[in-house]
Structure formats: C-alpha cells, structure tokens
mmCIF file of C-alpha atoms in Angstrom:
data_model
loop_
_atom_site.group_PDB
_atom_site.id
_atom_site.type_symbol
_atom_site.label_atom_id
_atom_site.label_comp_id
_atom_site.label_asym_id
_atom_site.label_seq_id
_atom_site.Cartn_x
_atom_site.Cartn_y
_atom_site.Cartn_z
ATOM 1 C CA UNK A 262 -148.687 -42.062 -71.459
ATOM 2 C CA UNK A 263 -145.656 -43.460 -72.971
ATOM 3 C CA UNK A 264 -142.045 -44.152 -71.965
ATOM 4 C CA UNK A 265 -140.845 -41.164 -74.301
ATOM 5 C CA UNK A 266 -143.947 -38.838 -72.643
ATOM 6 C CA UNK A 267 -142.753 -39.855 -69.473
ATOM 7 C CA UNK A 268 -138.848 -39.416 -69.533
ATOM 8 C CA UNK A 269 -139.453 -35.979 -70.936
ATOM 9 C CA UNK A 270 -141.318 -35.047 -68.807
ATOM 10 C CA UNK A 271 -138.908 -35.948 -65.943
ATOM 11 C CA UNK A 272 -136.197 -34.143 -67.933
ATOM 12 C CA UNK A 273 -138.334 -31.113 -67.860
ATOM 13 C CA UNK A 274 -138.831 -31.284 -64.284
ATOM 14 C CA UNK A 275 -134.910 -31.596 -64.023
ATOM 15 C CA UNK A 276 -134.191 -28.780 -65.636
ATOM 16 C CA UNK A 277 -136.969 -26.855 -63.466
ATOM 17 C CA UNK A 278 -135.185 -27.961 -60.034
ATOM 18 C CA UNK A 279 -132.120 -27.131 -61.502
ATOM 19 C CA UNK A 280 -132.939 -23.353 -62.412
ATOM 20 C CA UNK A 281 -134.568 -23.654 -59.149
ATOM 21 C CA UNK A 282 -131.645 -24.110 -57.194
ATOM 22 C CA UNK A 283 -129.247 -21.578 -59.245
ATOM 23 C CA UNK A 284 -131.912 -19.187 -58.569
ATOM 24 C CA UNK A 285 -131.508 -20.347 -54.937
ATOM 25 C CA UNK A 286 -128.018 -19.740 -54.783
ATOM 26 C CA UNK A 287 -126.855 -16.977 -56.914
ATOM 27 C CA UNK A 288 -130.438 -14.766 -56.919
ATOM 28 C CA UNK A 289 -130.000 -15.491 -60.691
ATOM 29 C CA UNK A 290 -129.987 -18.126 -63.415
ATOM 30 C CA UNK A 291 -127.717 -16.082 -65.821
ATOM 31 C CA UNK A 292 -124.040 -17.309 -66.559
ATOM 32 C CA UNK A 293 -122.829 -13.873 -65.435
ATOM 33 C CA UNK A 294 -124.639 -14.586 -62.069
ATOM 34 C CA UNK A 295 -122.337 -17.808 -61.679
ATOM 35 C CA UNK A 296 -119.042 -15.858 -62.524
ATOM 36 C CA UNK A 297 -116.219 -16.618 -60.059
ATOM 37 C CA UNK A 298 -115.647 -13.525 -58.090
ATOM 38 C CA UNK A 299 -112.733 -14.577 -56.072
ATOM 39 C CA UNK A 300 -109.459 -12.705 -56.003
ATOM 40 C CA UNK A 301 -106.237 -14.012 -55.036
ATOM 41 C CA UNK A 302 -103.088 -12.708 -53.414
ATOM 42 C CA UNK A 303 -99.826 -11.826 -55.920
ATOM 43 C CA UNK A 304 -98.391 -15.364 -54.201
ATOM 44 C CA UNK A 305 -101.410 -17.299 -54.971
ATOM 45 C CA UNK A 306 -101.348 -15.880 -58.026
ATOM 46 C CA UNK A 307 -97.514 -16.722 -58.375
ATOM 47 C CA UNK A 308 -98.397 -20.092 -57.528
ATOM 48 C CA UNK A 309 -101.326 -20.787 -59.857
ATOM 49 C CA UNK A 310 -99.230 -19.031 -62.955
ATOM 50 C CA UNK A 311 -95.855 -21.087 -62.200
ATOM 51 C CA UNK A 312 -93.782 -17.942 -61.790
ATOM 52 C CA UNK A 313 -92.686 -15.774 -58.261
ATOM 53 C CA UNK A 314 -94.343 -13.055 -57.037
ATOM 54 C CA UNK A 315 -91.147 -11.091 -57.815
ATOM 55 C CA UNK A 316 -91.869 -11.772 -61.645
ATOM 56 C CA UNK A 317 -95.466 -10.664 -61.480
ATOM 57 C CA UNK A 318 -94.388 -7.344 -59.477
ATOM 58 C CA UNK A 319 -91.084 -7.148 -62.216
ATOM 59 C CA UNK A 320 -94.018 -7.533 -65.127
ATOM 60 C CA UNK A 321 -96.212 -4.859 -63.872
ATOM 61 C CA UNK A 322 -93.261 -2.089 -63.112
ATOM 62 C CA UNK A 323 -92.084 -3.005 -66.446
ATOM 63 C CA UNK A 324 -95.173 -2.673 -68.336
ATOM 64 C CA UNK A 325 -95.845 -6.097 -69.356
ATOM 65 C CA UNK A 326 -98.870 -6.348 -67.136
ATOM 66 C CA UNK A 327 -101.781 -3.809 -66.044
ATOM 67 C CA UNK A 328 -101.445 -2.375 -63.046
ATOM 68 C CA UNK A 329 -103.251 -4.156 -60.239
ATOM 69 C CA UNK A 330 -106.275 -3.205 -58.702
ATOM 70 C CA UNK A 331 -105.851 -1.216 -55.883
ATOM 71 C CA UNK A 332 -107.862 -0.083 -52.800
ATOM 72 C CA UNK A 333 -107.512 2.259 -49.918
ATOM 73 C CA UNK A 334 -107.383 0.616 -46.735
ATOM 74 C CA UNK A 335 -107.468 3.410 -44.275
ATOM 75 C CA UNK A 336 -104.781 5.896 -45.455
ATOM 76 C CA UNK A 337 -102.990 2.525 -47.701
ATOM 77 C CA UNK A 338 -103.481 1.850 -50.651
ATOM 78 C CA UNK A 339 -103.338 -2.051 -51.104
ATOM 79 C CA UNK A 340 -103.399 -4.521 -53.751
ATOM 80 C CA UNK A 341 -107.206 -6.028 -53.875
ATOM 81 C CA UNK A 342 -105.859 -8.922 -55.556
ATOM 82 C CA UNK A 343 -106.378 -10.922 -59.213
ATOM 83 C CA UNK A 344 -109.482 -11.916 -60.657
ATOM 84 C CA UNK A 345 -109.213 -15.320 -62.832
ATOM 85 C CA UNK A 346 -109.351 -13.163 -65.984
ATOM 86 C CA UNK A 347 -106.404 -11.119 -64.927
ATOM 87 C CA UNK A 348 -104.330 -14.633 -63.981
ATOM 88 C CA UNK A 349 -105.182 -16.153 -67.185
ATOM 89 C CA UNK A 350 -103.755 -12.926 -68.716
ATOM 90 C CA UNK A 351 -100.794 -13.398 -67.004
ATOM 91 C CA UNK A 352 -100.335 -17.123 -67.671
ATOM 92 C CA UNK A 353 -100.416 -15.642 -71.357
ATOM 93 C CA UNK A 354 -97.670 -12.962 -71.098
ATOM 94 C CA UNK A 355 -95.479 -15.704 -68.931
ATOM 95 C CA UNK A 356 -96.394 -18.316 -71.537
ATOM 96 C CA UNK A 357 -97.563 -20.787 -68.956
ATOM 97 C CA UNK A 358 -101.268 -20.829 -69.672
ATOM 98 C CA UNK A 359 -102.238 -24.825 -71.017
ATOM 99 C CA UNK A 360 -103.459 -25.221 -74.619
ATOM 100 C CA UNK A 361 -105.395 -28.178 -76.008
ATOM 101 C CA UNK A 362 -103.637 -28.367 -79.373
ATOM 102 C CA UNK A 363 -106.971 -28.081 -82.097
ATOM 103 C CA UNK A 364 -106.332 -31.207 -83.272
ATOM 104 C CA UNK A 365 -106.737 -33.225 -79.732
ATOM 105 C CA UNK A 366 -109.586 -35.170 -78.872
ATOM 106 C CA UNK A 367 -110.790 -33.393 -75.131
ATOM 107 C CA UNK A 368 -110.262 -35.307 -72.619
ATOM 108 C CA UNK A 369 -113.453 -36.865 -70.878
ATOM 109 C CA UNK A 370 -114.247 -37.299 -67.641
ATOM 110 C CA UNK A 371 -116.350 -39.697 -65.285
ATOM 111 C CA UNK A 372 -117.527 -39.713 -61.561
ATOM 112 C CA UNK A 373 -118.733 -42.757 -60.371
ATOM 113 C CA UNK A 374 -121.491 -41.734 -57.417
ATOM 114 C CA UNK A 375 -124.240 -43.091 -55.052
ATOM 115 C CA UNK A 376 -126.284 -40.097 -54.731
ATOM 116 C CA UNK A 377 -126.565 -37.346 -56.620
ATOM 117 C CA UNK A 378 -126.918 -33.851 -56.270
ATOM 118 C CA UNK A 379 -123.615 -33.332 -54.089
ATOM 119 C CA UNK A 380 -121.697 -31.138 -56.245
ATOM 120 C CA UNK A 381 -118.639 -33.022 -56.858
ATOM 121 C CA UNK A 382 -118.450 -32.317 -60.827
ATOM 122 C CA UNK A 383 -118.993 -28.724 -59.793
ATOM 123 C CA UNK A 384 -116.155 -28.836 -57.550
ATOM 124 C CA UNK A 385 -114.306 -30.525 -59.937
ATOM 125 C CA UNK A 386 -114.411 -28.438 -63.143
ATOM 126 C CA UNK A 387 -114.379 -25.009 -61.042
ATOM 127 C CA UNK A 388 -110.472 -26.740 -59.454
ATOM 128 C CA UNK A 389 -110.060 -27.284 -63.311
ATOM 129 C CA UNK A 390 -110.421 -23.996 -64.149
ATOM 130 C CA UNK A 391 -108.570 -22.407 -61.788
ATOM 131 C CA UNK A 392 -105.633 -24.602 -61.832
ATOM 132 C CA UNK A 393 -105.365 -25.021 -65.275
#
C-alpha cells in the first residue's frame, strides 16, 4: 500500500469519527441539527447589538422590529428572548451588524495546539459568530 492509499485512508477514517461524534452529540449529523438554539435576554441582546435595551423595546413599539416571542409563564406573559437570527436582524435595522467589504481578503486564522480534539476552534468561531 502506498503513502497516498494510506493517508486516504486515514482521512476517511477522520471523517468517520467525526460524523461519529456529531451523531454523538446532537442525535444528528445535519447542519440544522448543529443550529444554535440559545436565546438571550433584551440586555444581552442590547449588549451584543451595541444599542440599550430601551432602543430595542422603542424599535419594536414603533414597528421597526417584530414583536418578540412571547410565552405564558403562569398567568404572564414574558419575553422568551432572541434567537441569533432575530439579533442579526436587529444589528441590521440599528446598522451595527459588521460587513466584510467584497473586495477584502478574509481574515485567517491559526491555533497553535498540543492535542487535538479539544474544541477550541469550535469555541472560537461559535464566540465569532455571536459577537460579531
């Protein structure tokens, strides 16, 4: 067997563990199994969009944003909070939301580790997502 033969068959088997272990985790290999789920509170959300919570609540009595969800709580009806969807929305209607301009190189990223398998790019690009 040859050095090709051999490295793809360890890519195979790389690709195998890693289905493996999304399977694992999420029940599921498909991307919307991996979706972030999380909802945050109108002063999270404040914080991650750059604006106050007063703006966000302004926004959505003024019509410049859905509604939030709601939920009843016993006999209240509370806010259930923001998906990342609905932030990114409102980073768009505030004009906050970061743009790559199409003619920018991306930007690219290294992390120098000892073992793998530890999830720090993971980490990484989901704190990337969410804060950017």
């Amino acid at each position: 067997m040859g050095l090709m033969d051999t490295l793809d068959q360890c890519i195979a088997a790389g690709h195998e563990m890693t289905k493996a272990i999304a399977v694992a985790q999420f029940n599921d290999d498909s991307p919307e199994a991996r979706k972030i789920t999380r909802r945050w509170r109108v002063g999270e959300a404040a914080d991650l969009i750059g604006v106050s919570s007063q703006a966000i609540r302004d926004a959505e009595k003024a019509g410049r944003l859905p509604h939030p969800d709601m939920e009843m709580r016993g006999r209240v009806e509370q806010r259930v909070g923001y998906t990342i969807e609905q932030i990114n929305h409102m980073r768009d209607v505030f004009g906050t939301r970061l743009r790559r301009p199409n003619e920018s190189m991306p930007p690219v990223i290294g992390v120098a580790a000892h073992k793998g398998g530890v999830y720090k790019l993971l980490y990484q690009s989901i704190w990337l997502k969410i804060s950017l």
